[in-house]
Amino acid sequence: MNKTISIHKILLIESDQTPANEVRAALAEAGSGSFEVEWVRTLSEGLERLSGKGIDAVLLELSLPDSQGIVTFDKVFAAAPEVPILILGGNASEALAMEAVGHGAQDHLPLNHLDSYSLTRALRNAIERKAIEDALYDEKERALVTLNSIGDAVLCTDVSGNITYLNFVAETMTGWRREEATGKPLAEVFRIIDGTSRKSARDPMEMAVEQNRTVGLTVNCVLIRRDGFESAIEDSAAPIHDRAGLVTGAVIVFHDVSAARAMSLQMTHAAQHDVVTNLPNRLLLNDRITQAIALARRQKKTIAVIFLDLDRFKYINDSLGHATGDQLIQSVAKRLLACVRASDTISRQGGDEFAILLSEIATPEDAAKCATHILLSLSEPHSIGGQDLRIVGSIGISVYPEDGEDAETLIKNADTAMYHAKECGRNNFQFFKLEMNLKAVERQTLEGSLRCALERKEFLLHYQPKVNLNTGEITGVEALIRWQQPDRGLLQPSQFVSIAEDCGVIVQIGRWVLREACRQARAWQEAGLPPLPMAVNVSAVEFSDNGFVAGVRAILSETGLESRYLELELTESVLMEDAESMAAVLQELKAMGVHLAVDDFGTRYSSLSYLRRFPFDALKIDQSFVNQISSDPDESAMVSAIINMGKSLKHIVIAEGIETQQQRAYLRAHCCAEGQGFLFSPPLPATEFAHLLQTSMAGTVIH
Ligand code: C2E
Ligand code: MG
Ligand code: MG
């Protein structure tokens, strides 16, 4: 095997021939190929040689022709700091040689004792030592550069806990410069507390030294900078050992996790909140209800869940756009927040549904009060994008423990009660009752069969006359839908219209009603009966449908009914949704020649200025007012006020639900032109109505 023998190149800078020869002889004795000597006599020659590479060591005499004393050494050292330098000199220059060692020379060799053994040993040692020093220097340098360029902060202490080192990041994060911090106790420079309790966190170094292993720091640790600024940190501490394995200090490595911690908080928040309103979502509400139940169970207390659904929100969203819809939802959220206590939780369940946990109520009546407050507050106009939007809601309430012992049941039952509130005419609240569950199931099955009822031709229309209150003559007719349901018999609109509205089939059903009513009106005319305006009820959902006007036009031309014989009855809720575009649609219908009437007048937000903007021909006073007509003049005053309101708008006023002669007499006395009601005739099937009409044509008037 070939062993590589390293040849050391020695530069000998020596002015005298004799010592130069001695050196060369001594090195030659060490064996051929061990040392190769280049000899120069002057400093300048030496420096020139050193500027090239390849010299492993320099043997230097300090008294040269062109340089004397320690300067000689300094110049050589400056020219090649990486090359070990050994000083050659006699006893006389011992002091100078020592000085050179102080300046960085590796060794000095007295010329008079120069023998091969000691010279080669000195050279080899010097070369080796220099190599080790260089490697150490490199390593230290590498460590320093690493420590200062990593993103982590590094801080070292001695065994008694005083700072020995801080890297650049540690300086920035603690606010202490290394010079100032060195020697200070760790706790003074590295102030950490628990983010939640705000108490001092355990000294990490102490733990590392005590347990003699690397320890992670307490979670949720916060570092307080010298100026008081706080940052969330994550860190670890490790003991430093000496060669004997004894702990001599510790290293703490830490980094700023404020951003990561903020991000994780944000993500938790996002998972539990609704984006549009920033209210808790379904998930968080369930959690809160579960907690509230646990507390209520222990303290024997009552809690309530309110379920709120906005009526016809979908149509605002569809007609005015999602941005407006979102703003309306935000406005509703704000109103709700103002209606409850800080300890209650309002959540958005999605779409137009909100659920509210009332965790501090004494009796269910408190929930009722809160619901009333909510409905009232919601019904105030919402000013959005320069227009006033109106919306009402329906509320269901469930109470713990009566209506459920877990979050899911309470929410489900409040939801069921909410549906019941919708059926009761919206804008009201209902407490959950057990039988509602049966109704909810029924509602579901009805919804299923409602979808096929049109195809199966299960709908029919009944007709109720409108009568001139003075003469008793029939002045018009209103078509009222009925559903011949195979299992349940003849169903009234109150049993299915709101379901049809909620699931959207009302649009198709409405088309059918319109076509059938127009067809019937035309058929009666063709049969020679006196032509009468045919009134058709249109729900807000149908009316908001984009194809509504076109549908009316198509049906009129298809059935051949003149537009002046068609009257559409709309409730005020239609106008509340989007007054501007509703006004435009009404004008279009009006221009077509169709008559327009406000149905159930007085039950909503009737305002004169509001109604004046719309081209109505008739106002139908809701039957609840007619009911109130009695001998008591105070109670009847409201009816006469409404009649006067209608008259001032130059509308025909029609009273609904007249059942007694007394009511008729009162209305007549207050100049109400027309009326409808069981007193004259209930709604009748088509053939019976035709018969009624024929009789009246023959001169019989209804009294
Ligand atoms: P509405 O348009 O106000 O109709 C008047 C309601 O009062 C009818 O109930 C009628 O049968 C009832 N009624 C008439 N005279 C009297 C009376 O003297 N006393 C009492 N207590 N009630 C009387 P009906 O037929 O059950 O309809 C209820 C509601 O359903 C209607 O109120 C209307 O808003 C809606 N509706 C009826 N047919 C349709 C339809 O084809 N489409 C739509 N969208 N809604 C309809
Ligand atoms: Mg009507
Ligand atoms: Mg009505």
Coordinates of N, CA and C and ligand atoms in Angstrom, one line a residue, residues 461-462 464 478-482 492-494 496-497 501 506 509-510 513-514 536-540 542 569 571 599-600 620 622-623 627 656-659 663 676-683, ligand 1:
L461 N -111.4 25.7 -7.4 CA -111.7 27.1 -6.9 C -113.1 27.2 -6.4
H462 N -113.3 27.9 -5.3 CA -114.6 28.3 -4.9 C -114.7 29.8 -5.1
Q464 N -116.7 33.5 -4.2 CA -117.5 34.3 -3.2 C -117.8 35.6 -3.8
E478 N -114.7 36.7 -6.0 CA -113.3 36.4 -5.6 C -113.1 34.8 -5.7
A479 N -112.0 34.5 -6.4 CA -111.7 33.0 -6.5 C -110.9 32.6 -5.3
L480 N -111.3 31.5 -4.6 CA -110.5 31.1 -3.4 C -110.2 29.6 -3.6
I481 N -108.9 29.3 -3.4 CA -108.5 27.9 -3.7 C -108.9 26.9 -2.7
R482 N -109.1 25.7 -3.1 CA -109.4 24.6 -2.2 C -108.5 23.4 -2.7
Q492 N -108.5 23.8 3.3 CA -108.7 25.3 3.2 C -107.3 25.9 2.9
P493 N -107.2 27.1 2.3 CA -105.9 27.7 2.1 C -105.0 27.8 3.3
S494 N -105.6 28.0 4.5 CA -104.8 28.2 5.7 C -104.0 26.9 6.0
F496 N -102.6 24.9 3.7 CA -101.5 24.5 2.7 C -100.8 25.7 2.0
V497 N -101.4 26.9 2.0 CA -100.8 28.0 1.2 C -99.4 28.4 1.7
E501 N -95.9 28.2 -0.2 CA -95.0 29.4 -0.3 C -93.6 29.0 0.1
I506 N -95.9 27.5 -4.8 CA -97.0 28.4 -4.9 C -96.9 29.1 -6.3
I509 N -98.8 26.8 -8.6 CA -100.2 26.8 -8.2 C -100.9 28.1 -8.5
G510 N -100.2 29.2 -8.3 CA -100.8 30.5 -8.6 C -101.1 30.7 -10.0
V513 N -104.3 28.8 -10.6 CA -105.4 29.6 -10.1 C -105.8 30.7 -11.1
L514 N -104.8 31.4 -11.5 CA -105.1 32.6 -12.4 C -105.7 32.1 -13.7
V536 N -108.4 37.6 -8.0 CA -107.6 36.4 -7.7 C -106.5 36.8 -6.7
N537 N -106.3 36.0 -5.7 CA -105.3 36.3 -4.6 C -103.9 35.9 -5.1
V538 N -103.0 36.9 -4.9 CA -101.6 36.6 -5.3 C -100.7 36.7 -4.1
S539 N -100.0 35.7 -3.8 CA -99.1 35.8 -2.6 C -97.8 36.6 -3.0
A540 N -97.2 37.1 -2.0 CA -95.9 37.9 -2.2 C -94.9 37.1 -3.0
E542 N -95.4 34.7 -5.2 CA -95.7 34.7 -6.7 C -95.4 36.0 -7.3
E569 N -105.6 40.6 -6.0 CA -105.6 41.0 -4.5 C -104.2 40.7 -3.9
T571 N -101.5 41.4 -0.6 CA -101.4 41.9 0.8 C -100.3 42.9 0.9
D599 N -105.4 43.5 -0.1 CA -106.2 42.6 0.7 C -105.8 42.7 2.2
D600 N -106.6 42.3 3.1 CA -106.4 42.2 4.5 C -105.9 43.6 5.0
K620 N -109.4 46.3 0.8 CA -110.3 45.3 1.4 C -110.0 45.3 2.9
D622 N -109.8 44.2 6.5 CA -109.6 42.9 7.0 C -110.8 42.5 7.9
Q623 N -111.1 41.2 7.9 CA -112.3 40.8 8.7 C -112.2 41.0 10.2
N627 N -115.2 42.2 12.5 CA -115.6 41.5 13.7 C -115.8 42.4 14.9
E656 N -114.5 42.9 4.4 CA -114.5 41.4 4.4 C -115.1 40.8 5.6
G657 N -115.7 39.6 5.4 CA -116.1 38.9 6.6 C -117.4 39.4 7.3
I658 N -118.3 40.0 6.5 CA -119.6 40.5 7.1 C -120.5 39.3 7.4
E659 N -120.8 39.2 8.7 CA -121.6 38.0 9.1 C -123.0 38.4 9.7
Q663 N -123.4 44.5 11.5 CA -122.2 44.9 10.8 C -122.4 45.6 9.5
Q676 N -118.3 41.6 1.6 CA -118.2 40.2 1.3 C -118.4 39.5 2.6
G677 N -119.0 38.4 2.6 CA -119.2 37.7 3.9 C -120.3 36.6 3.8
F678 N -120.3 35.8 4.9 CA -121.2 34.7 5.0 C -122.7 35.3 5.0
L679 N -122.8 36.5 5.4 CA -124.1 37.1 5.4 C -124.8 37.1 4.0
F680 N -123.9 37.3 3.0 CA -124.4 37.3 1.7 C -124.3 35.9 1.0
S681 N -123.1 35.3 1.1 CA -122.9 34.0 0.6 C -121.5 33.5 1.0
P682 N -121.3 32.2 1.4 CA -120.0 31.7 1.6 C -119.4 31.4 0.2
P683 N -118.1 31.2 0.2 CA -117.5 30.8 -1.1 C -118.2 29.5 -1.6
Ligands
C2E1 P1 -108.7 36.4 1.7 O1 -108.3 36.7 0.4 O2 -108.8 37.6 2.7 O3 -110.1 35.7 1.6 C1 -111.1 35.8 2.5 C2 -111.2 34.7 3.4 O4 -112.3 34.9 4.3 C3 -111.6 33.4 2.7 O5 -111.0 32.3 3.4 C4 -113.1 33.3 2.9 O6 -113.6 32.0 2.8 C5 -113.2 33.9 4.3 N1 -114.5 34.5 4.5 C6 -115.4 35.0 3.6 N2 -116.5 35.5 4.2 C7 -116.3 35.3 5.5 C8 -117.1 35.5 6.7 O7 -118.2 36.1 6.7 N3 -116.6 35.1 7.9 C9 -115.5 34.5 8.0 N4 -115.0 34.1 9.2 N5 -114.7 34.2 6.9 C10 -115.1 34.6 5.7 P2 -110.3 31.2 2.7 O8 -111.0 30.8 1.4 O9 -110.0 30.2 3.7 O10 -108.9 31.9 2.3 C11 -108.0 32.3 3.2 C12 -106.9 33.1 2.6 O11 -106.1 32.3 1.8 C13 -107.4 34.2 1.7 O12 -107.7 35.3 2.4 C14 -106.2 34.4 0.8 O13 -105.3 35.3 1.4 C15 -105.6 33.1 0.7 N6 -106.0 32.4 -0.6 C16 -107.1 31.9 -0.9 N7 -107.1 31.5 -2.2 C17 -105.8 31.8 -2.6 C18 -105.1 31.6 -3.9 O14 -105.7 31.1 -4.9 N8 -103.9 32.0 -4.0 C19 -103.3 32.6 -2.9 N9 -102.0 33.0 -3.0 N10 -103.9 32.8 -1.7 C20 -105.1 32.4 -1.6

